[in-house]
């Protein structure tokens, strides 16, 4: 199998485009596969990766699941007004987010404190 020398700036660009989650340990191959899959999803088959100066566009992220729909599926939260965001739900339940994603914080809280509630939806990333 042929081996290729990859410059550090190309590795950095692939890593940035792969958009790893915090503390996610990706190999270069996995990161490159993720980038290629992202371009394939957006329909960007381009020579920009191998030609001259490159301007990178990252693949589109999945939209955040609806906090309002999730709250409406829970009897205890259904009648509460203004639960339009994950942060507002956390505030109502007195869950401190401390700078973390409100949806992820709520997801952990539900697993620990309300296991019978529907699971907080993931973003699909």
Backbone as a chain_set.jsonl record, in Angstrom:
{"seq": "XXXXXXXXXXXXXXXXXXXXXXXXXXXXXXXXXXXXXXXXXXXXXXXXXXXXXXXXXXXXXXXXXXXXXXXXXXXXXXXXXXXXXXXXXXXXXXXXXXXXXXXXXXXXXXXXXXXXXXXXXXXXX", "coords": {"N": [[0.842, -1.169, 0.0], [0.645, 2.194, -0.891], [2.355, 4.921, 0.707], [1.939, 8.227, 1.919], [3.362, 11.44, 2.261], [2.215, 13.876, 4.44], [1.686, 17.238, 4.835], [1.999, 19.384, 7.722], [0.209, 21.574, 7.797], [-1.859, 20.681, 6.203], [-2.78, 18.511, 7.67], [-3.703, 19.909, 9.918], [-5.773, 21.38, 8.733], [-7.517, 19.322, 7.918], [-8.143, 18.269, 10.425], [-9.49, 20.453, 11.56], [-11.707, 20.649, 9.854], [-12.855, 18.168, 10.31], [-14.018, 18.499, 12.72], [-13.865, 17.537, 15.542], [-15.352, 16.3, 18.568], [-15.075, 17.675, 21.899], [-12.221, 16.35, 23.468], [-12.297, 14.119, 21.865], [-10.719, 11.418, 20.388], [-9.361, 11.172, 17.464], [-8.066, 9.331, 14.714], [-5.883, 10.252, 11.999], [-6.814, 9.122, 9.629], [-9.517, 8.54, 10.235], [-10.459, 11.118, 10.695], [-10.081, 12.232, 8.152], [-11.803, 10.61, 6.633], [-14.233, 11.419, 7.777], [-14.326, 14.093, 6.97], [-14.421, 13.809, 4.174], [-16.852, 12.425, 3.936], [-18.542, 14.423, 4.891], [-18.276, 16.382, 2.89], [-19.335, 14.94, 0.799], [-21.995, 14.688, 1.601], [-22.903, 17.31, 1.433], [-22.571, 17.659, -1.17], [-20.264, 18.575, -2.328], [-17.978, 17.919, -4.338], [-14.864, 18.588, -5.025], [-11.921, 20.069, -6.363], [-10.644, 21.624, -4.607], [-9.304, 20.756, -2.358], [-6.846, 19.895, -3.168], [-5.668, 21.777, -4.748], [-3.836, 24.816, -5.033], [-4.172, 27.869, -2.988], [-6.534, 27.445, -0.459], [-9.89, 27.839, 0.443], [-11.757, 26.92, 3.085], [-14.841, 25.376, 3.723], [-16.94, 24.31, 6.228], [-18.745, 21.237, 6.648], [-22.32, 21.179, 6.791], [-23.898, 21.403, 9.926], [-25.975, 19.276, 11.901], [-29.251, 20.3, 12.737], [-30.286, 21.608, 15.918], [-32.202, 19.54, 18.044], [-35.731, 19.969, 18.725], [-36.48, 21.711, 21.552], [-38.882, 22.547, 22.566], [-40.755, 20.655, 21.545], [-39.833, 18.351, 22.841], [-40.216, 19.018, 25.568], [-42.98, 19.252, 25.549], [-43.714, 16.638, 25.396], [-43.65, 15.648, 27.91], [-45.425, 15.17, 30.793], [-45.184, 16.684, 33.196], [-43.961, 18.995, 32.309], [-45.423, 19.954, 30.229], [-47.489, 21.924, 30.572], [-46.086, 24.211, 31.226], [-45.199, 27.485, 30.522], [-43.189, 29.108, 28.006], [-41.014, 27.328, 27.6], [-38.947, 27.144, 25.516], [-36.372, 26.647, 24.781], [-33.396, 24.668, 25.349], [-31.931, 25.725, 27.422], [-33.867, 27.249, 28.798], [-35.456, 25.196, 29.765], [-33.642, 23.91, 31.463], [-33.251, 26.004, 33.3], [-35.837, 26.162, 34.399], [-35.983, 23.666, 35.66], [-34.048, 24.021, 37.477], [-31.377, 23.356, 36.909], [-28.013, 23.682, 36.84], [-26.023, 24.927, 34.31], [-23.418, 25.783, 33.956], [-21.791, 26.82, 31.878], [-21.656, 24.703, 30.136], [-23.185, 22.808, 27.452], [-26.619, 23.246, 27.435], [-28.473, 21.346, 26.581], [-26.976, 18.939, 26.669], [-26.357, 18.886, 29.41], [-28.91, 18.691, 30.51], [-29.611, 16.236, 29.429], [-27.913, 14.467, 30.847], [-28.889, 14.954, 33.417], [-31.54, 14.033, 33.238], [-31.109, 11.305, 32.768], [-30.082, 10.573, 35.263], [-31.947, 11.544, 37.202], [-34.619, 11.435, 36.295], [-35.38, 8.837, 34.995], [-37.579, 7.687, 33.729], [-38.629, 9.529, 32.038], [-38.865, 10.657, 28.606], [-35.992, 10.167, 26.54], [-33.572, 12.733, 26.192], [-33.232, 14.212, 23.094], [-30.556, 13.547, 20.786], [-28.126, 15.395, 18.839], [-27.426, 14.19, 16.521], [-24.901, 14.28, 15.444]], "CA": [[0.0, 0.0, 0.0], [1.485, 3.395, -0.927], [2.294, 5.842, 1.829], [2.05, 9.594, 1.46], [3.763, 12.461, 3.227], [1.167, 14.89, 4.584], [2.213, 18.418, 5.522], [1.324, 19.731, 8.967], [-0.923, 22.471, 7.571], [-2.953, 19.87, 5.664], [-3.308, 17.77, 8.821], [-4.473, 20.871, 10.728], [-7.007, 21.7, 8.008], [-8.393, 18.14, 8.008], [-8.612, 18.191, 11.813], [-10.482, 21.51, 11.756], [-12.905, 20.287, 9.102], [-13.456, 16.969, 10.91], [-14.803, 19.028, 13.833], [-13.985, 16.55, 16.612], [-15.953, 16.719, 19.827], [-14.021, 17.853, 22.911], [-11.533, 15.162, 23.958], [-12.462, 12.987, 20.951], [-9.417, 10.996, 19.902], [-9.502, 10.69, 16.098], [-6.869, 9.129, 13.905], [-5.944, 11.08, 10.8], [-7.672, 8.426, 8.665], [-10.906, 8.74, 10.623], [-10.772, 12.526, 10.457], [-10.183, 12.425, 6.698], [-13.055, 9.975, 6.202], [-15.334, 12.277, 8.227], [-14.344, 15.273, 6.102], [-14.892, 13.383, 2.851], [-18.284, 12.14, 4.064], [-19.221, 15.709, 5.02], [-18.343, 17.001, 1.571], [-20.248, 14.141, -0.023], [-23.357, 15.011, 2.02], [-23.242, 18.639, 0.953], [-22.469, 17.607, -2.617], [-19.104, 19.349, -2.749], [-16.826, 17.198, -4.853], [-14.121, 19.715, -5.542], [-10.464, 19.94, -6.348], [-10.105, 22.638, -3.694], [-8.436, 20.164, -1.34], [-5.5, 19.61, -3.674], [-5.165, 22.891, -5.553], [-3.448, 26.106, -4.502], [-4.761, 28.378, -1.749], [-7.841, 26.82, -0.259], [-10.807, 28.377, 1.444], [-12.511, 25.773, 3.56], [-16.174, 25.527, 4.302], [-17.221, 23.087, 6.951], [-20.034, 20.642, 6.333], [-23.418, 21.677, 7.616], [-24.192, 20.653, 11.146], [-27.379, 18.939, 12.097], [-29.911, 21.302, 13.56], [-30.563, 21.189, 17.282], [-33.564, 19.034, 18.201], [-36.66, 20.945, 19.289], [-36.682, 21.661, 23.005], [-40.324, 22.727, 22.799], [-41.423, 19.368, 21.311], [-39.442, 17.421, 23.893], [-40.896, 19.43, 26.802], [-44.409, 18.977, 25.387], [-43.937, 15.197, 25.525], [-43.537, 15.303, 29.329], [-46.614, 15.666, 31.494], [-44.822, 17.7, 34.188], [-43.475, 20.205, 31.651], [-46.33, 20.313, 29.135], [-48.246, 23.14, 30.839], [-45.218, 25.322, 31.598], [-45.006, 28.42, 29.413], [-41.863, 29.611, 27.632], [-39.932, 26.339, 27.555], [-38.642, 27.144, 24.087], [-34.97, 26.299, 24.544], [-32.836, 23.742, 26.339], [-31.528, 26.55, 28.565], [-35.055, 27.596, 29.587], [-35.868, 23.981, 30.478], [-32.687, 23.747, 32.573], [-33.56, 27.032, 34.296], [-37.077, 25.771, 35.068], [-35.692, 22.511, 36.521], [-32.956, 24.459, 38.349], [-30.158, 22.631, 36.56], [-26.952, 24.64, 36.529], [-25.295, 24.489, 33.123], [-22.005, 26.12, 34.198], [-21.073, 27.008, 30.627], [-21.782, 23.527, 29.28], [-24.385, 22.795, 26.625], [-27.814, 22.999, 28.256], [-29.077, 20.087, 26.161], [-26.175, 17.833, 27.224], [-26.513, 18.898, 30.866], [-30.25, 18.159, 30.75], [-29.554, 14.817, 29.082], [-27.311, 13.772, 31.995], [-29.793, 15.094, 34.564], [-32.685, 13.145, 33.012], [-30.642, 9.933, 32.981], [-29.881, 10.348, 36.694], [-33.046, 11.93, 38.077], [-35.938, 11.116, 35.723], [-35.141, 7.81, 33.978], [-38.812, 7.316, 33.038], [-38.921, 10.56, 31.039], [-38.252, 10.368, 27.295], [-34.593, 10.552, 26.43], [-33.316, 14.012, 25.536], [-32.704, 13.836, 21.775], [-29.193, 13.894, 20.419], [-28.087, 16.232, 17.639], [-27.179, 13.368, 15.347], [-23.515, 14.416, 15.017]], "C": [[0.893, 1.24, 0.0], [1.302, 4.249, 0.318], [2.573, 7.24, 1.293], [2.521, 10.484, 2.598], [2.663, 13.519, 3.26], [1.737, 16.035, 5.403], [1.368, 18.743, 6.75], [0.11, 20.63, 8.753], [-2.123, 21.721, 6.988], [-3.601, 19.061, 6.785], [-4.175, 18.688, 9.677], [-5.8, 21.214, 10.05], [-8.001, 20.546, 8.082], [-8.974, 18.049, 9.414], [-9.7, 19.226, 12.077], [-11.795, 21.162, 11.06], [-13.609, 19.063, 9.691], [-14.311, 17.34, 12.111], [-14.966, 18.016, 14.969], [-14.633, 17.137, 17.86], [-14.827, 16.903, 20.846], [-13.524, 16.503, 23.428], [-11.752, 13.927, 23.075], [-11.11, 12.667, 20.34], [-9.592, 10.375, 18.515], [-8.14, 10.403, 15.495], [-7.001, 10.034, 12.683], [-6.874, 10.448, 9.767], [-9.15, 8.644, 8.969], [-11.335, 10.179, 10.368], [-10.949, 12.786, 8.964], [-11.462, 11.794, 6.152], [-14.269, 10.837, 6.581], [-15.46, 13.512, 7.326], [-14.889, 14.907, 4.721], [-16.385, 13.094, 2.888], [-19.08, 13.436, 4.172], [-19.344, 16.421, 3.684], [-19.309, 16.242, 0.669], [-21.697, 14.47, 0.319], [-23.798, 16.354, 1.459], [-23.17, 18.677, -0.58], [-21.292, 18.39, -3.159], [-17.964, 18.411, -3.122], [-15.997, 18.259, -5.563], [-12.644, 19.416, -5.502], [-9.828, 20.91, -5.376], [-9.152, 22.042, -2.67], [-7.02, 19.948, -1.85], [-4.92, 20.745, -4.5], [-4.875, 24.103, -4.683], [-4.048, 26.544, -3.18], [-6.204, 27.903, -1.623], [-8.639, 27.613, 0.751], [-11.721, 27.23, 1.826], [-13.886, 26.19, 4.041], [-16.478, 24.228, 5.01], [-18.588, 22.548, 6.551], [-21.107, 21.176, 7.263], [-23.622, 20.781, 8.819], [-25.677, 20.337, 11.196], [-28.006, 20.002, 12.991], [-30.195, 20.723, 14.943], [-31.997, 20.672, 17.369], [-34.434, 20.055, 18.933], [-36.863, 20.724, 20.786], [-38.169, 21.737, 23.326], [-41.071, 21.402, 22.618], [-41.095, 18.37, 22.412], [-40.173, 17.75, 25.19], [-42.39, 19.113, 26.727], [-44.722, 17.488, 25.541], [-43.898, 14.724, 26.982], [-44.671, 15.974, 30.088], [-46.275, 16.805, 32.446], [-44.394, 19.02, 33.553], [-44.444, 20.747, 30.605], [-47.028, 21.646, 29.362], [-47.407, 24.357, 31.172], [-44.962, 26.198, 30.37], [-43.528, 28.732, 29.201], [-40.733, 28.597, 27.774], [-39.569, 26.13, 26.088], [-37.213, 26.738, 23.772], [-34.511, 25.334, 25.633], [-32.422, 24.507, 27.591], [-32.74, 26.897, 29.427], [-35.585, 26.383, 30.353], [-34.944, 23.743, 31.673], [-32.968, 24.767, 33.677], [-34.809, 26.653, 35.088], [-36.835, 24.621, 36.056], [-34.56, 22.79, 37.507], [-31.701, 23.612, 38.174], [-29.123, 23.671, 36.148], [-26.14, 24.109, 35.342], [-23.802, 24.788, 33.208], [-21.201, 26.202, 32.902], [-21.129, 25.82, 29.682], [-23.031, 23.665, 28.417], [-25.581, 22.435, 27.5], [-28.459, 21.674, 27.878], [-28.308, 18.895, 26.716], [-26.326, 17.746, 28.738], [-27.858, 18.301, 31.24], [-30.284, 16.661, 30.478], [-28.991, 14.002, 30.248], [-28.244, 13.801, 33.205], [-30.978, 14.141, 34.433], [-32.282, 11.695, 33.257], [-30.53, 9.61, 34.47], [-31.147, 10.526, 37.528], [-34.442, 11.565, 37.581], [-35.8, 10.05, 34.634], [-36.4, 7.392, 33.21], [-39.243, 8.361, 32.01], [-38.327, 10.124, 29.703], [-36.808, 10.869, 27.269], [-34.484, 11.899, 25.722], [-32.665, 13.688, 24.186], [-31.29, 14.333, 21.552], [-29.22, 14.703, 19.142], [-27.85, 15.427, 16.391], [-25.784, 13.5, 14.804], [-22.694, 13.298, 15.543]], "O": [[1.812, 1.328, 0.814], [0.22, 4.289, 0.904], [3.337, 7.418, 0.344], [2.128, 10.303, 3.75], [2.233, 14.0, 2.212], [2.212, 15.837, 6.521], [0.181, 18.421, 6.808], [-0.902, 20.479, 9.437], [-3.27, 22.084, 7.249], [-4.825, 18.94, 6.843], [-5.258, 18.294, 10.112], [-6.83, 21.324, 10.715], [-9.195, 20.767, 8.286], [-10.165, 17.782, 9.578], [-10.703, 18.933, 12.727], [-12.871, 21.362, 11.623], [-14.829, 18.938, 9.58], [-15.219, 16.598, 12.486], [-16.093, 17.671, 15.323], [-14.477, 18.32, 18.161], [-13.742, 16.346, 20.675], [-14.317, 15.629, 23.78], [-11.431, 12.812, 23.485], [-10.431, 13.558, 19.83], [-9.93, 9.197, 18.397], [-7.178, 11.135, 15.729], [-8.088, 10.52, 12.37], [-7.635, 11.152, 9.104], [-9.942, 8.902, 8.063], [-12.439, 10.43, 9.884], [-11.875, 13.49, 8.563], [-12.129, 12.382, 5.301], [-15.213, 10.967, 5.801], [-16.565, 13.92, 6.967], [-15.725, 15.623, 4.17], [-17.112, 13.476, 1.971], [-20.17, 13.543, 3.611], [-20.387, 16.997, 3.375], [-20.019, 16.846, -0.135], [-22.543, 14.526, -0.574], [-24.95, 16.511, 1.054], [-23.655, 19.62, -1.205], [-21.306, 18.824, -4.311], [-17.083, 18.144, -2.304], [-16.408, 18.769, -6.605], [-12.179, 18.606, -4.7], [-8.603, 21.014, -5.319], [-8.279, 22.745, -2.162], [-6.088, 19.831, -1.054], [-3.763, 20.664, -4.914], [-5.588, 24.375, -3.717], [-4.395, 25.711, -2.342], [-6.981, 27.96, -2.577], [-8.12, 28.01, 1.794], [-12.381, 26.64, 0.971], [-14.056, 27.227, 4.682], [-16.29, 23.152, 4.442], [-19.478, 23.306, 6.165], [-20.823, 21.576, 8.392], [-23.528, 19.557, 8.729], [-26.509, 21.034, 10.614], [-27.356, 20.533, 13.891], [-30.325, 19.511, 15.112], [-32.911, 21.295, 16.828], [-33.927, 20.899, 19.672], [-37.355, 19.681, 21.216], [-38.652, 21.073, 24.243], [-41.923, 21.056, 23.436], [-41.968, 17.629, 22.866], [-40.697, 16.849, 25.845], [-42.997, 18.745, 27.733], [-45.87, 17.119, 25.788], [-44.089, 13.539, 27.256], [-44.846, 17.191, 30.027], [-47.004, 17.795, 32.501], [-44.461, 20.062, 34.204], [-44.294, 21.88, 30.148], [-47.149, 22.433, 28.423], [-47.957, 25.439, 31.381], [-44.558, 25.707, 29.316], [-42.723, 28.627, 30.126], [-39.596, 28.984, 28.045], [-39.847, 25.083, 25.502], [-36.879, 26.507, 22.61], [-35.14, 25.2, 26.683], [-32.548, 23.992, 28.702], [-32.657, 26.847, 30.655], [-36.102, 26.524, 31.461], [-35.407, 23.413, 32.765], [-32.927, 24.427, 34.86], [-34.84, 26.804, 36.309], [-37.404, 24.602, 37.148], [-34.161, 21.913, 38.274], [-31.055, 23.209, 39.142], [-29.342, 24.444, 35.215], [-25.638, 22.985, 35.373], [-23.003, 24.094, 32.579], [-20.072, 25.716, 32.831], [-20.69, 25.924, 28.537], [-23.845, 24.561, 28.644], [-25.555, 21.435, 28.218], [-28.941, 20.951, 28.75], [-28.919, 17.935, 27.186], [-26.413, 16.649, 29.289], [-27.95, 17.5, 32.171], [-30.917, 15.907, 31.217], [-29.541, 12.956, 30.593], [-28.377, 12.812, 33.925], [-31.377, 13.511, 35.413], [-33.026, 10.94, 33.882], [-30.848, 8.498, 34.89], [-31.397, 9.753, 38.454], [-35.356, 11.405, 38.389], [-36.076, 10.328, 33.467], [-36.289, 6.796, 32.139], [-40.13, 8.099, 31.198], [-37.396, 9.319, 29.666], [-36.468, 11.868, 27.901], [-35.214, 12.17, 24.769], [-31.663, 12.974, 24.136], [-30.885, 15.381, 22.053], [-30.225, 14.705, 18.431], [-28.056, 15.935, 15.29], [-25.48, 12.888, 13.78], [-21.492, 13.241, 15.287]]}, "num_chains": 1, "name": "protein.A"}
